[in-house]
């Protein structure tokens, strides 16, 4: 990735092969089954959940309402546009000019650092890439994306989640850093640009037992959220989140809750009145990126009514982080 997390955390800060199409499935569906009882829901809660949820990138849901299947299904055209946006981003990056680079970005622009720190640059003027320190301390000359490694995680008409390998080079052509990055590319005002970035490379010397333990605790954090949510506990739900907390909707809107008082606070009474919501369940949950302090969870969850009707199924990417002891 063409930046250093350590330099940015204290700031307010196409040759086309056949790309994988990972559709966002927000298709409304109604099936009949017995929803979990209250004691079954509560059993998901763990007593000591250290990680918390930092970023909720919900593929087909605008809390507390939902989008239609046509709005949220995968889109190959969007994936090509996201590649093009990444090409523009790296081209402008290599000019070493912040003003030009900002034209390839959307704001607010979000960086999730390797240690789980969330950095939000609300406006273009807030953002600086730190090119001078890169040159002075690393001898950086240019960066490259390996577009053969470009992988789509999820896509929709207005938002693409993608991972790609990058390298940094010195003036003599030596590649001195290689890694992998996760980007969220969004379309706003009919323009595709980068809106979120975070490292997506797992440590090379990651002990299997350590990885298993980290994933387990990240899963526990997600389950803690669903337990509090299903009990209708607003404060308990918010307590499972890190702040500042980022909530990203399908249209690409970035909602930042700076403090606990900002929430996001679910309106359970409204959900019961307008949706006849009774309970939400996790249908699938798998890690896609694992580091010691950050796990990307790809999950699918459903909403159920009291009569056992499952009326909504939604995929999402949640970034679970460990910040300090939480």
PDB file of C-alpha atoms in Angstrom:
ATOM      1  CA  UNK A   1       0.000   0.000   0.000  1.00  0.00           C
ATOM      2  CA  UNK A   2       1.486   3.362  -0.974  1.00  0.00           C
ATOM      3  CA  UNK A   3       1.527   4.925   2.491  1.00  0.00           C
ATOM      4  CA  UNK A   4       2.803   4.331   5.977  1.00  0.00           C
ATOM      5  CA  UNK A   5       0.269   3.883   8.750  1.00  0.00           C
ATOM      6  CA  UNK A   6       2.764   5.181  11.322  1.00  0.00           C
ATOM      7  CA  UNK A   7       2.917   8.494   9.514  1.00  0.00           C
ATOM      8  CA  UNK A   8      -0.798   9.079   9.218  1.00  0.00           C
ATOM      9  CA  UNK A   9      -2.359   7.985  12.494  1.00  0.00           C
ATOM     10  CA  UNK A  10      -1.705  11.282  14.241  1.00  0.00           C
ATOM     11  CA  UNK A  11      -3.285  13.351  11.460  1.00  0.00           C
ATOM     12  CA  UNK A  12      -6.924  14.365  11.070  1.00  0.00           C
ATOM     13  CA  UNK A  13      -6.347  12.912   8.726  1.00  0.00           C
ATOM     14  CA  UNK A  14      -6.901  -2.202 -17.469  1.00  0.00           C
ATOM     15  CA  UNK A  15      -5.915  -5.061 -18.927  1.00  0.00           C
ATOM     16  CA  UNK A  16      -8.938  -6.967 -17.660  1.00  0.00           C
ATOM     17  CA  UNK A  17      -8.884 -10.613 -16.892  1.00  0.00           C
ATOM     18  CA  UNK A  18     -12.130 -12.135 -15.717  1.00  0.00           C
ATOM     19  CA  UNK A  19     -12.568 -10.529 -12.294  1.00  0.00           C
ATOM     20  CA  UNK A  20     -14.312 -12.537  -9.573  1.00  0.00           C
ATOM     21  CA  UNK A  21     -17.876 -11.356  -9.121  1.00  0.00           C
ATOM     22  CA  UNK A  22     -18.823 -11.558  -5.466  1.00  0.00           C
ATOM     23  CA  UNK A  23     -22.388 -10.300  -5.533  1.00  0.00           C
ATOM     24  CA  UNK A  24     -23.900  -8.532  -2.570  1.00  0.00           C
ATOM     25  CA  UNK A  25     -26.944 -10.574  -1.765  1.00  0.00           C
ATOM     26  CA  UNK A  26     -29.518  -8.394  -0.099  1.00  0.00           C
ATOM     27  CA  UNK A  27     -32.385 -10.213  -1.717  1.00  0.00           C
ATOM     28  CA  UNK A  28     -35.535 -10.058   0.368  1.00  0.00           C
ATOM     29  CA  UNK A  29     -36.897 -13.503   0.965  1.00  0.00           C
ATOM     30  CA  UNK A  30     -39.578 -14.978   3.152  1.00  0.00           C
ATOM     31  CA  UNK A  31     -39.069 -18.435   4.580  1.00  0.00           C
ATOM     32  CA  UNK A  32     -40.695 -20.164   7.492  1.00  0.00           C
ATOM     33  CA  UNK A  33     -38.666 -21.535  10.338  1.00  0.00           C
ATOM     34  CA  UNK A  34     -38.521 -21.270  14.108  1.00  0.00           C
ATOM     35  CA  UNK A  35     -36.535 -18.187  15.128  1.00  0.00           C
ATOM     36  CA  UNK A  36     -34.157 -18.653  18.074  1.00  0.00           C
ATOM     37  CA  UNK A  37     -35.693 -18.341  21.525  1.00  0.00           C
ATOM     38  CA  UNK A  38     -34.430 -15.707  23.955  1.00  0.00           C
ATOM     39  CA  UNK A  39     -32.309 -18.185  25.922  1.00  0.00           C
ATOM     40  CA  UNK A  40     -30.693 -19.417  22.704  1.00  0.00           C
ATOM     41  CA  UNK A  41     -29.877 -15.861  21.690  1.00  0.00           C
ATOM     42  CA  UNK A  42     -28.351 -15.035  25.050  1.00  0.00           C
ATOM     43  CA  UNK A  43     -26.136 -18.121  24.891  1.00  0.00           C
ATOM     44  CA  UNK A  44     -24.162 -16.472  22.089  1.00  0.00           C
ATOM     45  CA  UNK A  45     -22.757 -13.912  24.546  1.00  0.00           C
ATOM     46  CA  UNK A  46     -19.225 -14.398  25.852  1.00  0.00           C
ATOM     47  CA  UNK A  47     -18.153 -13.076  29.229  1.00  0.00           C
ATOM     48  CA  UNK A  48     -14.840 -11.524  28.180  1.00  0.00           C
ATOM     49  CA  UNK A  49     -14.881 -10.075  24.688  1.00  0.00           C
ATOM     50  CA  UNK A  50     -11.765  -7.973  24.155  1.00  0.00           C
ATOM     51  CA  UNK A  51     -12.050  -7.001  20.480  1.00  0.00           C
ATOM     52  CA  UNK A  52     -14.827  -4.656  19.405  1.00  0.00           C
ATOM     53  CA  UNK A  53     -16.352  -3.746  16.085  1.00  0.00           C
ATOM     54  CA  UNK A  54     -14.704  -0.703  14.485  1.00  0.00           C
ATOM     55  CA  UNK A  55     -16.194  -0.612  10.989  1.00  0.00           C
ATOM     56  CA  UNK A  56     -19.507  -1.962   9.730  1.00  0.00           C
ATOM     57  CA  UNK A  57     -19.594  -2.085   5.953  1.00  0.00           C
ATOM     58  CA  UNK A  58     -23.094  -3.325   5.321  1.00  0.00           C
ATOM     59  CA  UNK A  59     -23.605  -4.625   1.850  1.00  0.00           C
ATOM     60  CA  UNK A  60     -27.348  -4.301   1.523  1.00  0.00           C
ATOM     61  CA  UNK A  61     -28.682  -2.523   4.571  1.00  0.00           C
ATOM     62  CA  UNK A  62     -29.221   1.100   5.465  1.00  0.00           C
ATOM     63  CA  UNK A  63     -29.983   0.926   9.164  1.00  0.00           C
ATOM     64  CA  UNK A  64     -32.823   0.437   9.936  1.00  0.00           C
ATOM     65  CA  UNK A  65     -34.246   0.042   6.429  1.00  0.00           C
ATOM     66  CA  UNK A  66     -33.021  -2.134   3.585  1.00  0.00           C
ATOM     67  CA  UNK A  67     -32.318  -1.872  -0.121  1.00  0.00           C
ATOM     68  CA  UNK A  68     -33.840  -3.935  -2.859  1.00  0.00           C
ATOM     69  CA  UNK A  69     -32.169  -6.909  -4.530  1.00  0.00           C
ATOM     70  CA  UNK A  70     -31.655  -4.923  -7.755  1.00  0.00           C
ATOM     71  CA  UNK A  71     -29.856  -2.164  -5.835  1.00  0.00           C
ATOM     72  CA  UNK A  72     -27.487  -4.492  -4.017  1.00  0.00           C
ATOM     73  CA  UNK A  73     -26.593  -7.278  -6.455  1.00  0.00           C
ATOM     74  CA  UNK A  74     -23.044  -7.666  -7.742  1.00  0.00           C
ATOM     75  CA  UNK A  75     -22.018  -5.594 -10.711  1.00  0.00           C
ATOM     76  CA  UNK A  76     -19.159  -6.393 -13.108  1.00  0.00           C
ATOM     77  CA  UNK A  77     -19.283  -2.863 -14.530  1.00  0.00           C
ATOM     78  CA  UNK A  78     -18.637  -1.495 -11.038  1.00  0.00           C
ATOM     79  CA  UNK A  79     -15.676  -3.822 -10.619  1.00  0.00           C
ATOM     80  CA  UNK A  80     -14.068  -2.529 -13.808  1.00  0.00           C
ATOM     81  CA  UNK A  81     -14.723   1.035 -12.642  1.00  0.00           C
ATOM     82  CA  UNK A  82     -13.088   0.220  -9.309  1.00  0.00           C
ATOM     83  CA  UNK A  83      -9.960  -1.035 -11.120  1.00  0.00           C
ATOM     84  CA  UNK A  84      -9.858   2.171 -13.099  1.00  0.00           C
ATOM     85  CA  UNK A  85     -10.210   4.196  -9.899  1.00  0.00           C
ATOM     86  CA  UNK A  86      -7.293   2.323  -8.330  1.00  0.00           C
ATOM     87  CA  UNK A  87      -5.214   2.995 -11.453  1.00  0.00           C
ATOM     88  CA  UNK A  88      -5.966   6.717 -11.158  1.00  0.00           C
ATOM     89  CA  UNK A  89      -5.162   6.613  -7.453  1.00  0.00           C
ATOM     90  CA  UNK A  90      -1.710   5.053  -7.923  1.00  0.00           C
ATOM     91  CA  UNK A  91      -0.961   7.314 -10.898  1.00  0.00           C
ATOM     92  CA  UNK A  92      -1.717  10.427  -8.859  1.00  0.00           C
ATOM     93  CA  UNK A  93       0.111   8.970  -5.846  1.00  0.00           C
ATOM     94  CA  UNK A  94       3.278   8.721  -7.893  1.00  0.00           C
ATOM     95  CA  UNK A  95       3.154  12.435  -8.718  1.00  0.00           C
ATOM     96  CA  UNK A  96       3.952  13.072  -5.067  1.00  0.00           C
ATOM     97  CA  UNK A  97       1.417  15.892  -5.106  1.00  0.00           C
ATOM     98  CA  UNK A  98      -1.294  15.876  -2.417  1.00  0.00           C
ATOM     99  CA  UNK A  99      -3.580  18.147  -4.443  1.00  0.00           C
ATOM    100  CA  UNK A 100      -3.547  15.754  -7.400  1.00  0.00           C
ATOM    101  CA  UNK A 101      -3.917  12.683  -5.196  1.00  0.00           C
ATOM    102  CA  UNK A 102      -7.031  14.113  -3.542  1.00  0.00           C
ATOM    103  CA  UNK A 103      -8.766  14.133  -6.951  1.00  0.00           C
ATOM    104  CA  UNK A 104      -8.650  10.310  -6.873  1.00  0.00           C
ATOM    105  CA  UNK A 105     -10.265  10.128  -3.431  1.00  0.00           C
ATOM    106  CA  UNK A 106     -13.689  10.678  -1.896  1.00  0.00           C
ATOM    107  CA  UNK A 107     -14.156  12.484   1.402  1.00  0.00           C
ATOM    108  CA  UNK A 108     -14.616  11.767   4.191  1.00  0.00           C
ATOM    109  CA  UNK A 109     -11.653   9.471   3.597  1.00  0.00           C
ATOM    110  CA  UNK A 110     -10.961   6.692   6.090  1.00  0.00           C
ATOM    111  CA  UNK A 111      -7.769   4.866   7.023  1.00  0.00           C
ATOM    112  CA  UNK A 112      -7.863   1.892   9.385  1.00  0.00           C
ATOM    113  CA  UNK A 113      -4.304   1.596  10.655  1.00  0.00           C
ATOM    114  CA  UNK A 114      -2.606  -1.707  11.332  1.00  0.00           C
ATOM    115  CA  UNK A 115      -3.060  -1.225  15.082  1.00  0.00           C
ATOM    116  CA  UNK A 116      -6.817  -0.673  14.671  1.00  0.00           C
ATOM    117  CA  UNK A 117      -6.723   3.116  14.857  1.00  0.00           C
ATOM    118  CA  UNK A 118      -9.460   4.777  12.804  1.00  0.00           C
ATOM    119  CA  UNK A 119      -8.344   7.956  11.039  1.00  0.00           C
ATOM    120  CA  UNK A 120     -11.047  10.038   9.337  1.00  0.00           C
ATOM    121  CA  UNK A 121     -10.129  12.903   7.019  1.00  0.00           C
ATOM    122  CA  UNK A 122     -13.417  14.777   6.749  1.00  0.00           C
ATOM    123  CA  UNK A 123     -12.352  17.073   3.909  1.00  0.00           C
ATOM    124  CA  UNK A 124      -9.660  17.120   1.236  1.00  0.00           C
ATOM    125  CA  UNK A 125      -7.764  19.803   3.157  1.00  0.00           C
ATOM    126  CA  UNK A 126      -7.448  17.426   6.132  1.00  0.00           C
ATOM    127  CA  UNK A 127      -5.521  14.840   4.127  1.00  0.00           C
ATOM    128  CA  UNK A 128      -1.780  14.680   3.521  1.00  0.00           C
ATOM    129  CA  UNK A 129       0.045  11.568   2.309  1.00  0.00           C
ATOM    130  CA  UNK A 130       3.389  12.569   3.820  1.00  0.00           C
ATOM    131  CA  UNK A 131       5.489  12.285   0.660  1.00  0.00           C
ATOM    132  CA  UNK A 132       8.489  14.167   2.063  1.00  0.00           C
ATOM    133  CA  UNK A 133       8.975  11.777   5.018  1.00  0.00           C
ATOM    134  CA  UNK A 134       8.556   8.836   2.616  1.00  0.00           C
ATOM    135  CA  UNK A 135      11.422  10.159   0.485  1.00  0.00           C
ATOM    136  CA  UNK A 136      13.606  11.232   3.397  1.00  0.00           C
ATOM    137  CA  UNK A 137      13.272   8.181   5.647  1.00  0.00           C
ATOM    138  CA  UNK A 138      12.625   5.374   3.161  1.00  0.00           C
ATOM    139  CA  UNK A 139      14.161   6.662  -0.042  1.00  0.00           C
ATOM    140  CA  UNK A 140      10.782   6.167  -1.737  1.00  0.00           C
ATOM    141  CA  UNK A 141      10.568   6.976  -5.438  1.00  0.00           C
ATOM    142  CA  UNK A 142       7.341   5.347  -6.653  1.00  0.00           C
ATOM    143  CA  UNK A 143       4.721   2.695  -5.864  1.00  0.00           C
ATOM    144  CA  UNK A 144       2.964   0.104  -7.992  1.00  0.00           C
ATOM    145  CA  UNK A 145      -0.190  -1.970  -7.786  1.00  0.00           C
ATOM    146  CA  UNK A 146      -0.089  -5.538  -9.069  1.00  0.00           C
ATOM    147  CA  UNK A 147      -3.364  -5.600 -10.975  1.00  0.00           C
ATOM    148  CA  UNK A 148      -3.016  -9.332 -11.615  1.00  0.00           C
ATOM    149  CA  UNK A 149      -3.628  -9.721  -7.867  1.00  0.00           C
ATOM    150  CA  UNK A 150      -6.762  -7.534  -7.898  1.00  0.00           C
ATOM    151  CA  UNK A 151      -9.542  -9.435  -6.116  1.00  0.00           C
ATOM    152  CA  UNK A 152     -13.115  -8.288  -5.579  1.00  0.00           C
ATOM    153  CA  UNK A 153     -14.555  -9.189  -2.191  1.00  0.00           C
ATOM    154  CA  UNK A 154     -18.005  -7.662  -2.747  1.00  0.00           C
ATOM    155  CA  UNK A 155     -19.515  -5.324  -5.314  1.00  0.00           C
ATOM    156  CA  UNK A 156     -22.673  -3.329  -5.971  1.00  0.00           C
ATOM    157  CA  UNK A 157     -23.630  -0.542  -8.373  1.00  0.00           C
ATOM    158  CA  UNK A 158     -22.152   2.136  -6.100  1.00  0.00           C
ATOM    159  CA  UNK A 159     -19.512   0.388  -3.982  1.00  0.00           C
ATOM    160  CA  UNK A 160     -16.754  -2.190  -4.432  1.00  0.00           C
ATOM    161  CA  UNK A 161     -14.665  -3.927  -1.770  1.00  0.00           C
ATOM    162  CA  UNK A 162     -11.346  -5.074  -3.257  1.00  0.00           C
ATOM    163  CA  UNK A 163      -7.887  -6.285  -2.293  1.00  0.00           C
ATOM    164  CA  UNK A 164      -4.686  -5.749  -4.258  1.00  0.00           C
ATOM    165  CA  UNK A 165      -0.927  -6.224  -3.810  1.00  0.00           C
ATOM    166  CA  UNK A 166       1.401  -3.237  -3.874  1.00  0.00           C
ATOM    167  CA  UNK A 167       5.116  -2.510  -3.788  1.00  0.00           C
ATOM    168  CA  UNK A 168       7.270   0.506  -2.973  1.00  0.00           C
ATOM    169  CA  UNK A 169      10.420   1.231  -4.992  1.00  0.00           C
ATOM    170  CA  UNK A 170      13.526   3.320  -4.519  1.00  0.00           C
ATOM    171  CA  UNK A 171      15.016   5.376  -7.323  1.00  0.00           C
ATOM    172  CA  UNK A 172      17.375   2.545  -8.320  1.00  0.00           C
ATOM    173  CA  UNK A 173      14.358   0.292  -8.962  1.00  0.00           C
ATOM    174  CA  UNK A 174      14.731  -1.746  -5.771  1.00  0.00           C
ATOM    175  CA  UNK A 175      11.432  -2.926  -4.287  1.00  0.00           C
ATOM    176  CA  UNK A 176      11.889  -2.412  -0.548  1.00  0.00           C
ATOM    177  CA  UNK A 177       8.322  -3.082   0.657  1.00  0.00           C
ATOM    178  CA  UNK A 178       5.572  -5.401  -0.545  1.00  0.00           C
ATOM    179  CA  UNK A 179       2.163  -5.929   1.025  1.00  0.00           C
ATOM    180  CA  UNK A 180      -1.565  -6.225   0.332  1.00  0.00           C
ATOM    181  CA  UNK A 181      -4.315  -3.650   0.827  1.00  0.00           C
ATOM    182  CA  UNK A 182      -8.101  -3.644   1.202  1.00  0.00           C
ATOM    183  CA  UNK A 183      -9.880  -0.709  -0.441  1.00  0.00           C
ATOM    184  CA  UNK A 184     -13.457   0.477  -0.548  1.00  0.00           C
ATOM    185  CA  UNK A 185     -14.117   2.246  -3.837  1.00  0.00           C
ATOM    186  CA  UNK A 186     -17.336   4.233  -4.119  1.00  0.00           C
ATOM    187  CA  UNK A 187     -19.294   6.089  -6.769  1.00  0.00           C
ATOM    188  CA  UNK A 188     -20.491   9.507  -5.678  1.00  0.00           C
ATOM    189  CA  UNK A 189     -21.797  12.198  -8.004  1.00  0.00           C
ATOM    190  CA  UNK A 190     -21.195   9.684 -10.813  1.00  0.00           C
ATOM    191  CA  UNK A 191     -17.466   9.547 -10.029  1.00  0.00           C
ATOM    192  CA  UNK A 192     -15.594   6.464  -8.786  1.00  0.00           C
ATOM    193  CA  UNK A 193     -12.826   7.088  -6.239  1.00  0.00           C
ATOM    194  CA  UNK A 194     -11.116   5.574  -3.187  1.00  0.00           C
ATOM    195  CA  UNK A 195     -12.832   6.121   0.172  1.00  0.00           C
ATOM    196  CA  UNK A 196     -11.291   3.627   2.618  1.00  0.00           C
ATOM    197  CA  UNK A 197      -7.976   1.797   2.877  1.00  0.00           C
ATOM    198  CA  UNK A 198      -6.464  -0.664   5.325  1.00  0.00           C
ATOM    199  CA  UNK A 199      -3.765  -3.292   5.281  1.00  0.00           C
ATOM    200  CA  UNK A 200      -4.945  -6.721   4.172  1.00  0.00           C
ATOM    201  CA  UNK A 201      -1.736  -8.742   4.597  1.00  0.00           C
ATOM    202  CA  UNK A 202      -1.433 -11.327   7.351  1.00  0.00           C
ATOM    203  CA  UNK A 203       1.937 -11.538   9.136  1.00  0.00           C
ATOM    204  CA  UNK A 204       4.339 -13.930   7.446  1.00  0.00           C
ATOM    205  CA  UNK A 205       5.273 -15.556  10.760  1.00  0.00           C
ATOM    206  CA  UNK A 206       1.754 -16.097  12.113  1.00  0.00           C
ATOM    207  CA  UNK A 207       1.538 -19.105  14.411  1.00  0.00           C
ATOM    208  CA  UNK A 208      -1.587 -21.151  13.568  1.00  0.00           C
ATOM    209  CA  UNK A 209      -2.714 -21.293  17.216  1.00  0.00           C
ATOM    210  CA  UNK A 210      -2.385 -17.512  17.523  1.00  0.00           C
ATOM    211  CA  UNK A 211      -4.457 -16.996  14.391  1.00  0.00           C
ATOM    212  CA  UNK A 212      -7.170 -19.351  15.639  1.00  0.00           C
ATOM    213  CA  UNK A 213      -7.364 -17.499  18.960  1.00  0.00           C
ATOM    214  CA  UNK A 214      -7.595 -14.087  17.279  1.00  0.00           C
ATOM    215  CA  UNK A 215     -10.367 -15.236  14.927  1.00  0.00           C
ATOM    216  CA  UNK A 216     -12.272 -16.801  17.821  1.00  0.00           C
ATOM    217  CA  UNK A 217     -12.192 -13.573  19.791  1.00  0.00           C
ATOM    218  CA  UNK A 218     -13.259 -11.541  16.766  1.00  0.00           C
ATOM    219  CA  UNK A 219     -16.204 -13.903  16.265  1.00  0.00           C
ATOM    220  CA  UNK A 220     -17.064 -13.489  19.932  1.00  0.00           C
ATOM    221  CA  UNK A 221     -17.142  -9.715  19.455  1.00  0.00           C
ATOM    222  CA  UNK A 222     -19.612 -10.041  16.575  1.00  0.00           C
ATOM    223  CA  UNK A 223     -21.750 -12.470  18.559  1.00  0.00           C
ATOM    224  CA  UNK A 224     -21.725 -10.084  21.526  1.00  0.00           C
ATOM    225  CA  UNK A 225     -23.164  -7.403  19.250  1.00  0.00           C
ATOM    226  CA  UNK A 226     -25.956  -9.696  18.055  1.00  0.00           C
ATOM    227  CA  UNK A 227     -26.743 -10.825  21.601  1.00  0.00           C
ATOM    228  CA  UNK A 228     -27.168  -7.266  22.861  1.00  0.00           C
ATOM    229  CA  UNK A 229     -29.064  -6.347  19.683  1.00  0.00           C
ATOM    230  CA  UNK A 230     -31.498  -9.233  20.046  1.00  0.00           C
ATOM    231  CA  UNK A 231     -32.143  -8.383  23.677  1.00  0.00           C
ATOM    232  CA  UNK A 232     -33.154  -4.879  22.576  1.00  0.00           C
ATOM    233  CA  UNK A 233     -30.334  -3.443  24.677  1.00  0.00           C
ATOM    234  CA  UNK A 234     -29.346  -0.162  23.012  1.00  0.00           C
ATOM    235  CA  UNK A 235     -26.506   0.697  25.409  1.00  0.00           C
ATOM    236  CA  UNK A 236     -25.250  -2.882  25.345  1.00  0.00           C
ATOM    237  CA  UNK A 237     -25.210  -2.844  21.540  1.00  0.00           C
ATOM    238  CA  UNK A 238     -23.222   0.397  21.412  1.00  0.00           C
ATOM    239  CA  UNK A 239     -20.810  -0.969  24.036  1.00  0.00           C
ATOM    240  CA  UNK A 240     -19.659  -3.654  21.571  1.00  0.00           C
ATOM    241  CA  UNK A 241     -18.366  -0.959  19.198  1.00  0.00           C
ATOM    242  CA  UNK A 242     -15.093   0.938  19.099  1.00  0.00           C
ATOM    243  CA  UNK A 243     -15.287   4.707  18.750  1.00  0.00           C
ATOM    244  CA  UNK A 244     -14.862   6.515  16.524  1.00  0.00           C
ATOM    245  CA  UNK A 245     -17.023   3.969  14.692  1.00  0.00           C
ATOM    246  CA  UNK A 246     -17.657   3.883  10.970  1.00  0.00           C
ATOM    247  CA  UNK A 247     -20.890   2.654   9.366  1.00  0.00           C
ATOM    248  CA  UNK A 248     -20.861   2.381   5.572  1.00  0.00           C
ATOM    249  CA  UNK A 249     -24.087   1.908   3.631  1.00  0.00           C
ATOM    250  CA  UNK A 250     -24.609   0.399   0.205  1.00  0.00           C
ATOM    251  CA  UNK A 251     -24.866   3.759  -1.592  1.00  0.00           C
ATOM    252  CA  UNK A 252     -21.408   4.564  -0.209  1.00  0.00           C
ATOM    253  CA  UNK A 253     -22.492   6.921   2.563  1.00  0.00           C
ATOM    254  CA  UNK A 254     -19.972   7.033   5.408  1.00  0.00           C
ATOM    255  CA  UNK A 255     -21.510   7.672   8.835  1.00  0.00           C
ATOM    256  CA  UNK A 256     -18.941   8.303  11.576  1.00  0.00           C
ATOM    257  CA  UNK A 257     -19.910   8.060  15.252  1.00  0.00           C
ATOM    258  CA  UNK A 258     -17.135   9.894  17.067  1.00  0.00           C
ATOM    259  CA  UNK A 259     -18.132   8.924  20.614  1.00  0.00           C
ATOM    260  CA  UNK A 260     -20.371   6.461  22.429  1.00  0.00           C
ATOM    261  CA  UNK A 261     -23.084   9.106  22.662  1.00  0.00           C
ATOM    262  CA  UNK A 262     -23.138   9.263  18.837  1.00  0.00           C
ATOM    263  CA  UNK A 263     -24.102   5.584  18.630  1.00  0.00           C
ATOM    264  CA  UNK A 264     -25.101   4.326  16.164  1.00  0.00           C
ATOM    265  CA  UNK A 265     -28.122   3.608  18.358  1.00  0.00           C
ATOM    266  CA  UNK A 266     -30.629   1.137  16.906  1.00  0.00           C
ATOM    267  CA  UNK A 267     -34.296   2.087  17.155  1.00  0.00           C
ATOM    268  CA  UNK A 268     -35.831  -1.225  18.191  1.00  0.00           C
ATOM    269  CA  UNK A 269     -39.340   0.198  18.625  1.00  0.00           C
ATOM    270  CA  UNK A 270     -39.279   1.457  15.042  1.00  0.00           C
ATOM    271  CA  UNK A 271     -37.967  -1.890  13.754  1.00  0.00           C
ATOM    272  CA  UNK A 272     -40.752  -3.756  15.524  1.00  0.00           C
ATOM    273  CA  UNK A 273     -43.403  -1.320  14.291  1.00  0.00           C
ATOM    274  CA  UNK A 274     -42.305  -0.992  10.654  1.00  0.00           C
ATOM    275  CA  UNK A 275     -40.693  -4.378   9.982  1.00  0.00           C
ATOM    276  CA  UNK A 276     -42.309  -6.520  12.684  1.00  0.00           C
ATOM    277  CA  UNK A 277     -38.741  -7.481  13.567  1.00  0.00           C
ATOM    278  CA  UNK A 278     -38.276 -10.050  16.322  1.00  0.00           C
ATOM    279  CA  UNK A 279     -34.719 -11.347  16.119  1.00  0.00           C
ATOM    280  CA  UNK A 280     -31.577 -11.300  13.952  1.00  0.00           C
ATOM    281  CA  UNK A 281     -29.319 -14.295  13.362  1.00  0.00           C
ATOM    282  CA  UNK A 282     -25.840 -14.858  11.979  1.00  0.00           C
ATOM    283  CA  UNK A 283     -26.126 -17.189   8.978  1.00  0.00           C
ATOM    284  CA  UNK A 284     -22.433 -17.277   8.037  1.00  0.00           C
ATOM    285  CA  UNK A 285     -19.261 -15.697   9.365  1.00  0.00           C
ATOM    286  CA  UNK A 286     -15.744 -16.144   8.004  1.00  0.00           C
ATOM    287  CA  UNK A 287     -12.533 -14.123   8.336  1.00  0.00           C
ATOM    288  CA  UNK A 288     -11.014 -12.701   5.153  1.00  0.00           C
ATOM    289  CA  UNK A 289      -8.118 -10.739   6.701  1.00  0.00           C
ATOM    290  CA  UNK A 290      -6.446 -11.645  10.010  1.00  0.00           C
ATOM    291  CA  UNK A 291      -3.754  -9.640  11.800  1.00  0.00           C
ATOM    292  CA  UNK A 292      -2.905  -9.480  15.527  1.00  0.00           C
ATOM    293  CA  UNK A 293      -5.046  -6.354  16.021  1.00  0.00           C
ATOM    294  CA  UNK A 294      -7.586  -6.463  13.176  1.00  0.00           C
ATOM    295  CA  UNK A 295      -9.887  -9.047  11.601  1.00  0.00           C
ATOM    296  CA  UNK A 296     -12.150  -8.521   8.586  1.00  0.00           C
ATOM    297  CA  UNK A 297     -15.266 -10.634   9.042  1.00  0.00           C
ATOM    298  CA  UNK A 298     -17.419 -11.494   6.026  1.00  0.00           C
ATOM    299  CA  UNK A 299     -20.823 -12.317   7.415  1.00  0.00           C
ATOM    300  CA  UNK A 300     -24.390 -12.865   6.326  1.00  0.00           C
ATOM    301  CA  UNK A 301     -27.221 -12.222   8.738  1.00  0.00           C
ATOM    302  CA  UNK A 302     -30.996 -12.473   8.636  1.00  0.00           C
ATOM    303  CA  UNK A 303     -33.929 -10.755  10.260  1.00  0.00           C
ATOM    304  CA  UNK A 304     -36.920 -12.753  11.483  1.00  0.00           C
ATOM    305  CA  UNK A 305     -40.465 -11.999  12.544  1.00  0.00           C
ATOM    306  CA  UNK A 306     -42.135 -13.514  15.567  1.00  0.00           C
ATOM    307  CA  UNK A 307     -44.142 -15.943  13.398  1.00  0.00           C
ATOM    308  CA  UNK A 308     -40.921 -17.517  12.099  1.00  0.00           C
ATOM    309  CA  UNK A 309     -40.769 -15.643   8.784  1.00  0.00           C
ATOM    310  CA  UNK A 310     -37.284 -14.707   7.663  1.00  0.00           C
ATOM    311  CA  UNK A 311     -37.875 -11.470   5.752  1.00  0.00           C
ATOM    312  CA  UNK A 312     -34.363 -10.157   5.047  1.00  0.00           C
ATOM    313  CA  UNK A 313     -30.919 -11.632   4.447  1.00  0.00           C
ATOM    314  CA  UNK A 314     -27.936  -9.297   4.238  1.00  0.00           C
ATOM    315  CA  UNK A 315     -24.195  -9.779   3.616  1.00  0.00           C
ATOM    316  CA  UNK A 316     -21.693  -7.404   5.206  1.00  0.00           C
ATOM    317  CA  UNK A 317     -18.029  -6.825   5.944  1.00  0.00           C
ATOM    318  CA  UNK A 318     -17.263  -5.928   9.554  1.00  0.00           C
ATOM    319  CA  UNK A 319     -13.780  -4.903  10.681  1.00  0.00           C
ATOM    320  CA  UNK A 320     -13.172  -6.021  14.260  1.00  0.00           C
ATOM    321  CA  UNK A 321     -10.213  -4.462  16.044  1.00  0.00           C
ATOM    322  CA  UNK A 322      -8.345  -4.734  19.307  1.00  0.00           C
ATOM    323  CA  UNK A 323      -7.422  -1.334  20.700  1.00  0.00           C
ATOM    324  CA  UNK A 324      -5.546  -1.564  23.979  1.00  0.00           C
ATOM    325  CA  UNK A 325      -7.374  -4.129  26.092  1.00  0.00           C
ATOM    326  CA  UNK A 326     -10.562  -3.980  24.004  1.00  0.00           C
TER     327      UNK A 326
END
